Amino acid sequence: MARFIVRRLVQAVLVILAATFLIFLATFALGDPFASSGEKAVPPDIAQANREKFGLDKPLPLQYLIYVGNMVRGDFGIDYDQHRPVSQLLEAAVPNTVRLAIVAIIIDILIGVIAGVIAAVKRYSFWDVLVTVIATLAIGIPVFVIGVVLVANVSGWGPFPSVPRSFTVQVPWYQEVLLPAFTLAIIDAAFIARLMRGSMLEVLRADYIRTARAKGLSERTVIGKHAMRNSMIPVVTYVGVSLGVLFGGAIITETIFQYNGVGYLLSRAIVNSNAPIIIAVVVFSVVAYVLISMLVDILYAFLDPRIRLS
Amino acid sequence: MTTPTSAGGSPADADATSSGLVLPGADAAAGGTTVPLAARGSGQLADIRRRFVRNRLAMVGLAIVTVLIVLAIIGPYVTPYDAFEQNLANTLQPPSADHWFGTDVLGRDLFSGIVYGCRLAILVGLLTVAFSLLIGLTLGAVAGFKGGAWDGIIARFIDVFLAFPPLVGAIVIVRAVGGGVTPVIVALVALGWMTTARLTRGQVLALREAEYVEAARSIGADNRRIVMRHVLPNAIAPVLVYAFTNIGVVIVAMASLSYLGIGVPPDVPEWGRLISQATPFLRVEGKAHLWLAPALAIAITTLGFAFVADGMRDSLDPKLRGGN
């Protein structure tokens, strides 16, 4: 087990390094943000001073090493526009994104698992067809269509704050998080329901379920204890991957609802070509995604000894 | 797969790979003779077609996809207006006999815009999936058939590319390559080939030891011939199903990028872009056509492709119907 964890850890670090280097290269290829362009005329000495200030006068490999060195110490530099420390912007945005991710995951596990179990247990019934049809529709409709429809029709009604709203309006986080979390949850819940239904149907055919029934256990115990626990593994994997993506920021959903998480931070930075923020958020997303996938793998290996040995 | 569920492989494909679907057709070809696909599978193919036709949802999907493709081809010749032509004296008009879907913020005819967007979506969807398929099939077949160091190196590449949260990765690549439609395709291909490679690798690995492959080898067929004539044709069905599922995903990805203002130039009536231009009017009375038309277009398109892909999967292997 220890060897497995070490191997997985080394792999995660290598992947993160490779990915950050790619991002760095890609962002560098964006061109010189301080050169004159269009109507913006920048005197050469000021452009030079700016380049020095942001370290853009050094060769690229050195820039990358300096960036990684600073990053490890939690310093992401300052942004081009207002010269704020990027780490502070991240610090403000990350808790919102984490809250959104957790609420969304709770909603989609609840809906997905319950719907999947009902569909499997009552196979071919009305409920099964209903779950299958709704799941197919939810998976087929892109998240920003759902988001846009909710903003247009539901926001500003009942407990849901309106979008957009003046920044003077204070809304408690649990109200603010509701609609975006629900938007994110719809599609994941549909996937989980499908996965749960599939693996549950397989498990229900297993010998130990027949044994459990044969020894006279109630249907409730058979389904709740024996069948459900054994059909959760694909769901656990899916939730892990999905949590990784969500922790890295749900760019589209956060942008639609103007929710102040890392995703919205990124989409605003893209509009302004604010490279330090773009790099920082992308690095954060990749690290969150890789680390969570790694944790899920380790958890998985812990649950299922067959994986450790392969 | 060197790592059990390594970063990012969606559970569904991991499943399909590990169970090593043995497809209809594998048996028929087991004699080691290579019979053309049509002749070999005439019974099989007819079965598959019959199952597909009987699937009502799949037929609805097929109808939608057909209409979209026809629209993509003939679109610009039948739309009433030039999709790019702005008319600032006639902006934000509600749907009417002149403008079926109304006009947008720039006074462009929304119906013509949606049709143009359809052309773009189908083009990008098909090209992206075709290139991903080419890369994924090649690398997957090499990894599965050669094994050893090849397999290791390809697996590392797959891991690095899977480490990017998809949308974030696409944003980075498009920004690096530049604006326009081609960079979008490049980015979506770069992030879209991995699952195909994994699926192919799993299939090839399972088929490598099949008796008909051994038979082909014993009569002196070289690797190239074995892979192209014996292994790939039998491995390809689930890969094609995945590719078809992916067309919808690609179309949504492009729309997501344009929604964020990346890739397709701002004046192009791309569906995601139209939605983003409609956001200031989301809560304005009587302007619903602005977002409703592109939103419905995207939803109908992705659903159409999803229905066909589901139908393909079910009819290729009826045993899977109960599964995910």
XYZ file of C-alpha atoms in Angstrom:
634
model
C 0.000 0.000 0.000
C 2.801 2.428 0.915
C 4.519 1.746 -2.399
C 1.292 2.346 -4.264
C 0.802 5.710 -2.534
C 4.389 6.808 -3.210
C 4.136 5.817 -6.873
C 0.861 7.669 -7.247
C 2.279 10.741 -5.476
C 5.359 10.909 -7.710
C 3.109 10.572 -10.731
C 0.865 13.412 -9.520
C 3.823 15.747 -8.977
C 5.227 14.994 -12.442
C 1.864 15.568 -14.084
C 1.449 18.873 -12.240
C 4.911 20.037 -13.329
C 4.330 19.062 -16.952
C 0.924 20.738 -16.951
C 2.140 23.981 -15.350
C 4.977 24.153 -17.873
C 2.513 23.782 -20.743
C 0.338 26.531 -19.296
C 3.354 28.748 -18.840
C 4.442 28.216 -22.430
C 0.924 28.796 -23.700
C 0.470 32.022 -21.774
C 3.886 33.271 -22.773
C 2.915 32.774 -26.392
C 0.171 35.353 -25.820
C 2.675 38.083 -26.602
C 3.965 41.090 -24.776
C 1.210 42.705 -22.678
C 3.196 45.946 -22.350
C 3.914 46.649 -25.982
C 2.055 49.395 -27.837
C -1.019 48.077 -29.561
C -3.787 49.802 -31.443
C -4.616 53.125 -29.806
C -2.521 52.301 -26.742
C 0.894 53.915 -27.157
C 3.404 52.886 -24.518
C 6.715 54.781 -24.266
C 9.572 52.268 -24.638
C 11.138 53.040 -21.257
C 7.849 52.504 -19.435
C 7.228 49.254 -21.295
C 10.728 48.169 -20.306
C 10.153 49.142 -16.659
C 6.896 47.159 -16.642
C 8.567 44.106 -18.150
C 11.227 44.252 -15.450
C 8.607 44.707 -12.756
C 6.779 41.566 -13.871
C 9.972 39.633 -14.644
C 9.202 39.343 -18.362
C 12.701 40.501 -19.368
C 14.284 37.209 -18.268
C 14.571 34.124 -20.487
C 11.549 31.836 -20.465
C 13.012 28.813 -18.615
C 14.253 31.111 -15.852
C 10.818 32.752 -15.651
C 9.257 29.338 -15.217
C 11.684 28.326 -12.441
C 11.125 31.615 -10.622
C 7.376 31.203 -11.013
C 7.380 27.643 -9.653
C 9.682 28.703 -6.790
C 7.346 31.519 -5.807
C 4.278 29.377 -6.343
C 5.481 26.752 -3.889
C 5.689 29.525 -1.310
C 2.141 30.613 -2.152
C 3.137 33.685 -4.162
C 1.454 33.983 -7.564
C 2.722 37.476 -8.383
C 0.562 40.554 -8.970
C -2.040 41.030 -11.662
C -1.523 43.284 -14.693
C -4.575 45.467 -14.262
C -4.714 46.698 -10.703
C -1.477 45.239 -9.364
C -3.199 43.254 -6.628
C -1.485 40.120 -5.287
C -3.026 37.196 -7.176
C -2.792 35.001 -4.080
C -5.243 37.325 -2.291
C -7.696 37.101 -5.184
C -7.440 33.314 -5.057
C -7.869 33.275 -1.293
C -11.088 35.241 -1.636
C -12.434 33.027 -4.419
C -11.451 29.518 -3.309
C -13.794 29.191 -0.288
C -16.769 30.139 -2.485
C -15.825 27.540 -5.071
C -15.316 24.843 -2.430
C -18.704 25.627 -0.870
C -20.364 25.460 -4.279
C -18.648 22.163 -5.079
C -19.640 20.533 -1.806
C -23.271 21.633 -1.965
C -23.506 20.511 -5.606
C -21.987 17.112 -4.819
C -24.336 16.543 -1.887
C -27.363 17.389 -4.043
C -26.268 15.173 -6.900
C -25.362 12.169 -4.756
C -28.713 12.366 -2.999
C -30.760 12.671 -6.175
C -28.571 10.376 -8.267
C -28.306 7.481 -5.833
C -31.976 7.508 -4.859
C -33.150 7.744 -8.479
C -30.714 5.052 -9.596
C -31.720 2.627 -6.856
C -35.423 3.101 -7.502
C -34.908 2.604 -11.242
C -32.933 -0.603 -10.674
C -35.174 -2.128 -8.038
C -38.334 -1.359 -9.975
C -36.848 -2.193 -13.342
C -39.062 -1.502 -16.398
C -41.655 0.185 -14.190
C -42.971 3.688 -14.785
C -40.353 5.069 -12.379
C -37.535 3.343 -14.215
C -38.619 4.835 -17.537
C -39.059 8.254 -15.934
C -35.554 8.182 -14.435
C -33.994 6.968 -17.682
C -35.738 9.593 -19.810
C -34.971 12.479 -17.438
C -31.352 11.329 -17.119
C -30.924 11.179 -20.896
C -32.392 14.671 -21.287
C -30.288 16.116 -18.461
C -27.081 14.661 -19.850
C -27.876 15.916 -23.339
C -28.606 19.517 -22.364
C -25.462 21.597 -21.796
C -24.920 23.187 -18.432
C -25.082 26.752 -19.675
C -28.448 26.242 -21.269
C -29.766 25.043 -17.915
C -28.002 27.954 -16.200
C -29.366 30.546 -18.605
C -32.911 29.200 -18.278
C -32.658 29.303 -14.471
C -31.297 32.872 -14.477
C -34.041 33.994 -16.835
C -36.920 32.318 -15.028
C -36.050 31.449 -11.439
C -33.480 33.921 -10.104
C -34.875 36.783 -8.056
C -37.825 34.650 -6.992
C -38.350 33.261 -3.466
C -35.061 32.397 -1.732
C -33.040 32.772 -4.947
C -31.174 36.087 -5.262
C -31.464 37.867 -8.589
C -28.652 37.785 -11.151
C -27.049 40.224 -11.789
C -27.461 42.259 -8.617
C -25.867 45.401 -7.236
C -22.755 44.710 -5.168
C -24.377 46.565 -2.277
C -26.908 43.761 -1.913
C -25.690 41.279 0.669
C -26.916 37.733 0.246
C -26.102 34.928 2.708
C -23.914 32.268 1.081
C -26.467 29.477 1.447
C -28.931 31.402 -0.682
C -26.362 32.478 -3.209
C -25.093 28.932 -3.670
C -28.498 27.336 -4.300
C -29.103 27.930 -8.006
C -25.535 27.428 -9.251
C -25.228 24.268 -7.149
C -28.487 22.954 -8.529
C -27.380 23.755 -12.090
C -24.160 21.811 -11.564
C -25.948 18.989 -9.801
C -28.526 18.253 -12.513
C -26.083 16.728 -14.998
C -23.964 14.897 -12.428
C -27.062 13.510 -10.763
C -28.163 12.134 -14.122
C -24.798 10.421 -14.645
C -24.828 9.013 -11.116
C -28.381 7.738 -11.535
C -27.349 5.893 -14.719
C -24.216 4.439 -13.132
C -26.067 3.460 -9.977
C -28.845 1.805 -11.951
C -26.384 -0.154 -14.062
C -24.199 -1.425 -11.263
C -27.189 -2.100 -9.007
C -28.796 -4.271 -11.699
C -25.577 -6.235 -11.954
C -25.239 -6.653 -8.188
C -28.869 -7.704 -7.798
C -28.104 -10.719 -9.992
C -25.203 -11.808 -7.749
C -25.277 -15.036 -5.761
C -24.868 -13.342 -2.398
C -28.032 -11.377 -2.977
C -29.911 -14.596 -3.630
C -28.324 -16.017 -0.475
C -29.340 -12.967 1.536
C -32.918 -13.309 0.300
C -32.892 -17.061 0.859
C -31.952 -16.718 4.487
C -35.020 -14.572 4.931
C -33.611 -11.072 5.278
C -36.111 -8.318 4.666
C -36.068 -6.719 1.221
C -35.056 -3.498 2.934
C -31.888 -5.058 4.374
C -31.065 -6.839 1.139
C -31.286 -3.646 -0.911
C -30.041 -1.162 1.678
C -27.151 -3.168 3.097
C -26.039 -5.829 0.665
C -26.898 -4.451 -2.747
C -26.359 -0.722 -2.314
C -22.956 -0.913 -0.661
C -21.606 -3.177 -3.341
C -22.880 -1.078 -6.205
C -21.376 2.183 -4.967
C -17.858 1.737 -6.399
C -18.430 3.242 -9.865
C -20.340 6.056 -8.189
C -17.419 6.753 -5.842
C -15.042 7.007 -8.806
C -17.385 9.297 -10.676
C -17.934 11.549 -7.675
C -14.164 11.772 -7.200
C -13.522 12.893 -10.769
C -16.437 15.283 -10.633
C -15.299 16.768 -7.315
C -11.864 17.354 -8.846
C -13.395 19.309 -11.709
C -15.700 21.261 -9.394
C -12.941 22.227 -6.951
C -10.991 23.611 -9.887
C -13.868 25.984 -10.545
C -17.054 25.588 -12.517
C -16.179 28.274 -15.060
C -19.411 28.399 -17.028
C -21.821 28.074 -14.131
C -19.985 30.570 -11.934
C -19.877 33.030 -14.840
C -23.587 32.694 -15.610
C -24.547 33.293 -11.987
C -21.740 35.828 -11.435
C -20.728 33.733 -8.458
C -17.415 34.888 -6.991
C -15.421 31.675 -7.227
C -12.228 30.801 -9.089
C -14.157 30.010 -12.270
C -15.665 33.492 -12.463
C -12.249 34.938 -11.574
C -10.783 33.056 -14.531
C -13.455 34.065 -17.016
C -13.048 37.749 -16.083
C -9.256 37.448 -16.349
C -9.662 35.951 -19.831
C -11.748 38.906 -20.961
C -9.029 41.321 -19.704
C -6.103 39.150 -20.869
C -4.819 39.262 -17.301
C -2.129 36.579 -17.619
C -0.969 36.278 -13.970
C -4.537 35.489 -12.871
C -5.092 33.090 -15.778
C -1.924 31.119 -14.970
C -2.641 31.058 -11.247
C -6.221 29.831 -11.633
C -5.277 27.203 -14.216
C -2.465 25.926 -11.995
C -4.878 25.837 -9.078
C -7.471 23.900 -11.131
C -4.939 21.363 -12.345
C -3.472 20.837 -8.866
C -6.924 20.438 -7.312
C -7.980 18.032 -10.055
C -4.821 15.903 -9.906
C -4.702 15.748 -6.107
C -8.350 14.768 -5.779
C -8.040 12.117 -8.504
C -5.025 10.785 -6.611
C -6.928 10.656 -3.331
C -9.765 8.833 -5.066
C -7.327 6.303 -6.534
C -5.774 5.673 -3.125
C -9.168 5.385 -1.495
C -10.165 3.003 -4.251
C -7.049 0.858 -3.769
C -7.808 0.821 -0.062
C -11.352 -0.409 -0.695
C -10.424 -2.937 -3.358
C -7.204 -4.918 -2.784
C -7.213 -6.263 -6.349
C -6.149 -2.830 -7.636
C -3.088 -2.554 -5.371
C -1.625 -5.726 -6.785
C -2.031 -4.960 -10.447
C -3.878 0.747 -17.926
C -0.886 1.077 -15.695
C -2.722 2.959 -13.009
C -5.971 1.490 -11.887
C -8.371 4.376 -12.371
C -5.763 6.956 -13.100
C -6.658 10.568 -13.145
C -9.786 11.360 -14.944
C -10.843 8.327 -16.934
C -14.570 8.433 -16.575
C -15.909 5.381 -14.841
C -18.021 4.453 -17.807
C -15.080 3.918 -20.158
C -12.998 2.172 -17.532
C -15.884 -0.235 -17.291
C -16.153 -0.868 -20.976
C -12.420 -1.502 -21.240
C -12.100 -3.893 -18.353
C -15.004 -6.017 -19.423
C -13.316 -6.250 -22.847
C -16.479 -6.350 -24.857
C -16.364 -9.193 -27.268
C -18.314 -7.987 -30.176
C -20.567 -9.660 -32.599
C -18.453 -10.357 -35.623
C -15.520 -11.659 -33.633
C -16.845 -15.188 -33.891
C -17.652 -15.000 -37.541
C -14.112 -13.925 -38.395
C -12.523 -16.569 -36.216
C -11.701 -18.748 -39.158
C -8.718 -16.536 -39.856
C -9.910 -15.730 -43.344
C -10.578 -12.095 -43.927
C -13.954 -11.629 -45.461
C -15.059 -8.084 -46.350
C -17.027 -6.483 -43.550
C -20.309 -6.419 -45.425
C -20.199 -10.086 -46.413
C -18.971 -11.290 -43.043
C -21.584 -9.431 -41.068
C -24.564 -9.509 -43.341
C -26.549 -11.434 -40.744
C -24.992 -9.502 -37.898
C -25.345 -6.137 -39.587
C -28.964 -6.805 -40.419
C -29.570 -7.685 -36.765
C -27.887 -4.516 -35.635
C -29.857 -2.435 -38.086
C -33.122 -4.087 -37.037
C -32.440 -3.391 -33.363
C -31.550 0.223 -34.175
C -34.668 0.828 -36.248
C -36.856 -0.622 -33.524
C -35.408 1.849 -30.997
C -37.768 4.827 -31.187
C -35.470 7.281 -29.419
C -32.592 6.342 -31.715
C -34.758 6.980 -34.783
C -35.791 10.394 -33.411
C -32.099 11.125 -32.907
C -31.290 9.978 -36.425
C -33.985 12.263 -37.841
C -32.605 15.240 -35.882
C -29.027 14.534 -36.947
C -30.046 14.143 -40.592
C -31.909 17.451 -40.586
C -28.942 19.178 -38.946
C -26.472 17.827 -41.478
C -28.688 18.798 -44.418
C -29.123 22.245 -42.864
C -25.367 22.524 -42.407
C -24.781 21.761 -46.072
C -27.527 23.793 -47.744
C -27.928 26.375 -44.948
C -26.436 29.543 -46.437
C -28.275 28.954 -49.751
C -31.724 28.883 -48.187
C -31.563 31.392 -45.326
C -33.495 34.587 -46.006
C -30.689 36.943 -44.917
C -26.913 37.103 -44.674
C -26.135 35.837 -41.182
C -23.446 38.506 -40.740
C -25.374 41.490 -42.061
C -25.936 44.022 -39.305
C -28.817 46.446 -39.321
C -28.541 48.772 -36.363
C -31.868 50.395 -37.198
C -33.649 47.105 -36.651
C -32.192 45.537 -33.472
C -33.855 43.275 -30.896
C -37.032 42.733 -32.950
C -39.339 39.981 -31.725
C -40.033 37.038 -34.081
C -42.145 38.041 -37.079
C -42.941 36.904 -40.608
C -39.887 38.801 -41.871
C -37.543 37.554 -39.182
C -38.694 34.118 -38.010
C -36.590 34.147 -34.854
C -36.450 37.931 -34.560
C -33.270 39.995 -34.747
C -30.371 40.210 -32.302
C -28.435 42.995 -30.583
C -26.734 43.938 -33.843
C -29.911 43.694 -35.894
C -28.837 40.454 -37.577
C -31.498 37.968 -38.586
C -31.435 35.381 -35.796
C -32.778 32.509 -37.908
C -29.983 32.935 -40.450
C -27.527 33.158 -37.553
C -28.766 29.915 -36.021
C -28.443 28.135 -39.376
C -24.926 29.467 -39.799
C -24.148 28.325 -36.239
C -25.440 24.873 -37.141
C -23.005 24.690 -40.027
C -20.153 25.676 -37.725
C -21.201 23.242 -34.996
C -21.503 20.265 -37.347
C -18.229 21.096 -39.093
C -16.264 21.474 -35.852
C -17.981 18.475 -34.255
C -17.235 16.107 -37.141
C -13.682 17.330 -37.819
C -12.691 17.243 -34.161
C -14.058 13.767 -33.635
C -12.452 12.492 -36.854
C -8.990 13.774 -35.870
C -9.346 12.536 -32.269
C -10.342 9.153 -33.649
C -7.295 9.049 -35.907
C -4.865 9.895 -33.091
C -6.621 7.770 -30.476
C -6.886 4.699 -32.711
C -3.252 4.902 -33.775
C -1.785 5.441 -30.319
C -4.179 2.976 -28.704
C -3.393 0.275 -31.240
C 0.364 0.809 -30.877
C 0.160 0.782 -27.068
C -2.015 -2.318 -26.987
C -0.245 -4.290 -29.673
C 3.408 -3.411 -28.977
C 3.130 -3.215 -25.191
C 6.302 -2.633 -23.156
C 7.987 0.745 -23.461
C 5.553 1.967 -26.114
C 2.667 1.257 -23.811
C 4.402 3.028 -20.913
C 5.220 6.179 -22.850
C 1.755 6.456 -24.374
C 0.176 5.891 -20.972
C 2.226 8.790 -19.519
C 1.076 11.062 -22.344
C -2.514 10.089 -21.721
C -2.093 10.867 -18.009
C -0.665 14.347 -18.621
C -3.420 15.275 -21.047
C -6.105 13.880 -18.779
C -4.751 15.989 -15.907
C -6.234 19.117 -17.441
C -9.779 19.828 -16.405
C -11.150 19.753 -19.989
C -12.528 23.273 -20.336
C -9.516 24.838 -18.610
C -7.161 22.912 -20.900
C -9.060 24.041 -23.990
C -8.913 27.671 -22.858
C -5.140 27.489 -22.435
C -4.564 25.880 -25.811
C -6.852 28.218 -27.742
C -5.165 31.220 -26.136
C -1.781 29.825 -27.116
C -2.661 28.935 -30.711
C -4.647 32.094 -31.456
C -8.237 33.076 -32.233
C -10.465 31.483 -34.849
C -12.093 28.172 -35.592
C -8.922 26.151 -36.300
C -7.401 26.722 -32.829
C -10.692 25.559 -31.321
C -10.465 22.325 -33.298
C -6.791 21.908 -32.344
C -7.603 22.380 -28.656
C -10.574 20.028 -28.680
C -8.585 17.340 -30.524
C -5.642 17.740 -28.139
C -7.982 17.107 -25.218
C -10.272 14.614 -26.929
C -8.132 11.684 -28.088
C -7.256 10.098 -24.728
C -10.386 8.120 -24.029
C -10.388 6.773 -27.589
C -6.763 5.686 -27.119
C -7.573 3.936 -23.853
C -10.622 2.199 -25.245
C -8.692 1.040 -28.314
C -5.773 -0.118 -26.203
C -8.065 -2.200 -23.996
C -9.789 -3.736 -27.006
C -6.548 -4.505 -28.824
C -5.022 -5.986 -25.684
C -7.969 -8.344 -25.358
C -7.941 -9.314 -29.044
C -4.158 -9.660 -29.381
C -4.266 -13.172 -28.001
C -7.360 -14.227 -29.948
C -7.076 -17.478 -31.861
C -7.685 -15.919 -35.242
C -4.806 -13.500 -34.644
C -2.563 -16.419 -33.786
C -3.763 -18.186 -36.919
C -2.989 -15.140 -39.046
C 0.454 -14.904 -37.503
C 1.137 -18.587 -38.142
C 0.439 -18.224 -41.840
C 2.997 -15.417 -41.921
C 0.986 -12.186 -41.794
C 3.052 -9.226 -40.602
C 2.071 -6.970 -37.694
C 0.726 -4.260 -39.916
C -1.607 -6.636 -41.689
C -2.687 -8.285 -38.452
C -3.548 -4.965 -36.818
C -5.264 -3.427 -39.844
C -7.163 -6.471 -41.085
C -7.815 -8.598 -38.006
C -7.533 -6.639 -34.773
C -8.863 -3.139 -35.514
C -12.013 -4.169 -37.412
C -13.040 -6.245 -34.411
C -12.034 -3.635 -31.871
C -13.639 -0.638 -33.459
C -17.334 -0.822 -32.566
C -17.236 0.546 -28.985
C -14.679 3.126 -30.106
C -17.064 4.360 -32.798
C -19.925 4.523 -30.321
C -17.762 6.626 -28.027
C -16.763 8.870 -30.940
C -20.400 9.449 -31.809
C -21.247 10.298 -28.197
C -18.396 12.744 -28.311
C -19.738 14.809 -31.212
C -22.332 16.360 -28.902
C -19.708 16.925 -26.220
C -17.458 18.707 -28.709
C -20.280 20.951 -29.914
C -21.068 21.929 -26.328
C -17.380 22.541 -25.644
C -17.076 24.923 -28.581
C -20.225 26.751 -27.483
C -18.840 26.977 -23.929
C -15.605 28.494 -25.217
C -17.428 31.072 -27.320
C -19.732 31.812 -24.406
C -16.597 32.778 -22.472
C -15.393 34.858 -25.411
C -12.665 32.500 -26.601
C -11.990 31.076 -30.040
C -14.571 31.916 -32.681
C -14.349 35.655 -33.598
C -16.950 37.889 -31.918
C -18.869 38.741 -35.092
C -19.592 35.095 -35.970
C -23.116 33.990 -35.006
C -21.939 30.923 -33.098
C -24.550 29.478 -30.718
C -22.602 29.978 -27.479
C -21.680 33.479 -28.580
C -25.316 34.311 -29.325
C -26.254 33.190 -25.816
C -23.518 35.287 -24.260
C -24.663 38.310 -26.285
C -28.178 37.674 -24.995
C -27.238 37.603 -21.292
C -27.982 41.295 -20.628
C -31.552 40.585 -21.789
C -32.158 37.407 -19.806
C -34.598 39.042 -17.453
C -36.048 41.545 -19.891
C -39.667 41.028 -20.887
C -40.234 40.079 -24.538
C -36.587 39.422 -25.391
C -36.620 35.695 -24.646
C -36.086 34.799 -28.321
C -32.528 36.091 -28.029
C -31.384 33.251 -25.763
C -34.159 30.752 -26.390
C -33.280 30.185 -30.051
C -29.573 29.357 -29.602
C -30.227 27.463 -26.344
C -32.815 25.260 -28.038
C -30.505 24.774 -31.015
C -27.701 23.490 -28.781
C -30.010 21.329 -26.671
C -31.698 19.723 -29.691
C -28.367 19.053 -31.389
C -26.707 17.422 -28.376
C -29.825 15.384 -27.628
C -29.998 14.200 -31.247
C -26.419 12.942 -31.205
C -26.857 11.422 -27.728
C -29.970 9.488 -28.821
C -28.196 8.083 -31.871
C -25.141 7.118 -29.810
C -27.303 5.392 -27.187
C -29.147 3.560 -29.937
C -25.881 2.486 -31.563
C -24.573 1.145 -28.271
C -27.739 -0.773 -27.522
C -28.051 -2.269 -30.973
C -24.392 -3.287 -31.204
C -24.589 -5.188 -27.963
C -28.060 -5.808 -26.586
C -26.544 -7.205 -23.401
C -25.413 -3.702 -22.483
C -28.903 -2.290 -22.448
C -29.336 -2.887 -18.744
C -25.969 -1.283 -18.015
C -24.995 2.324 -17.980
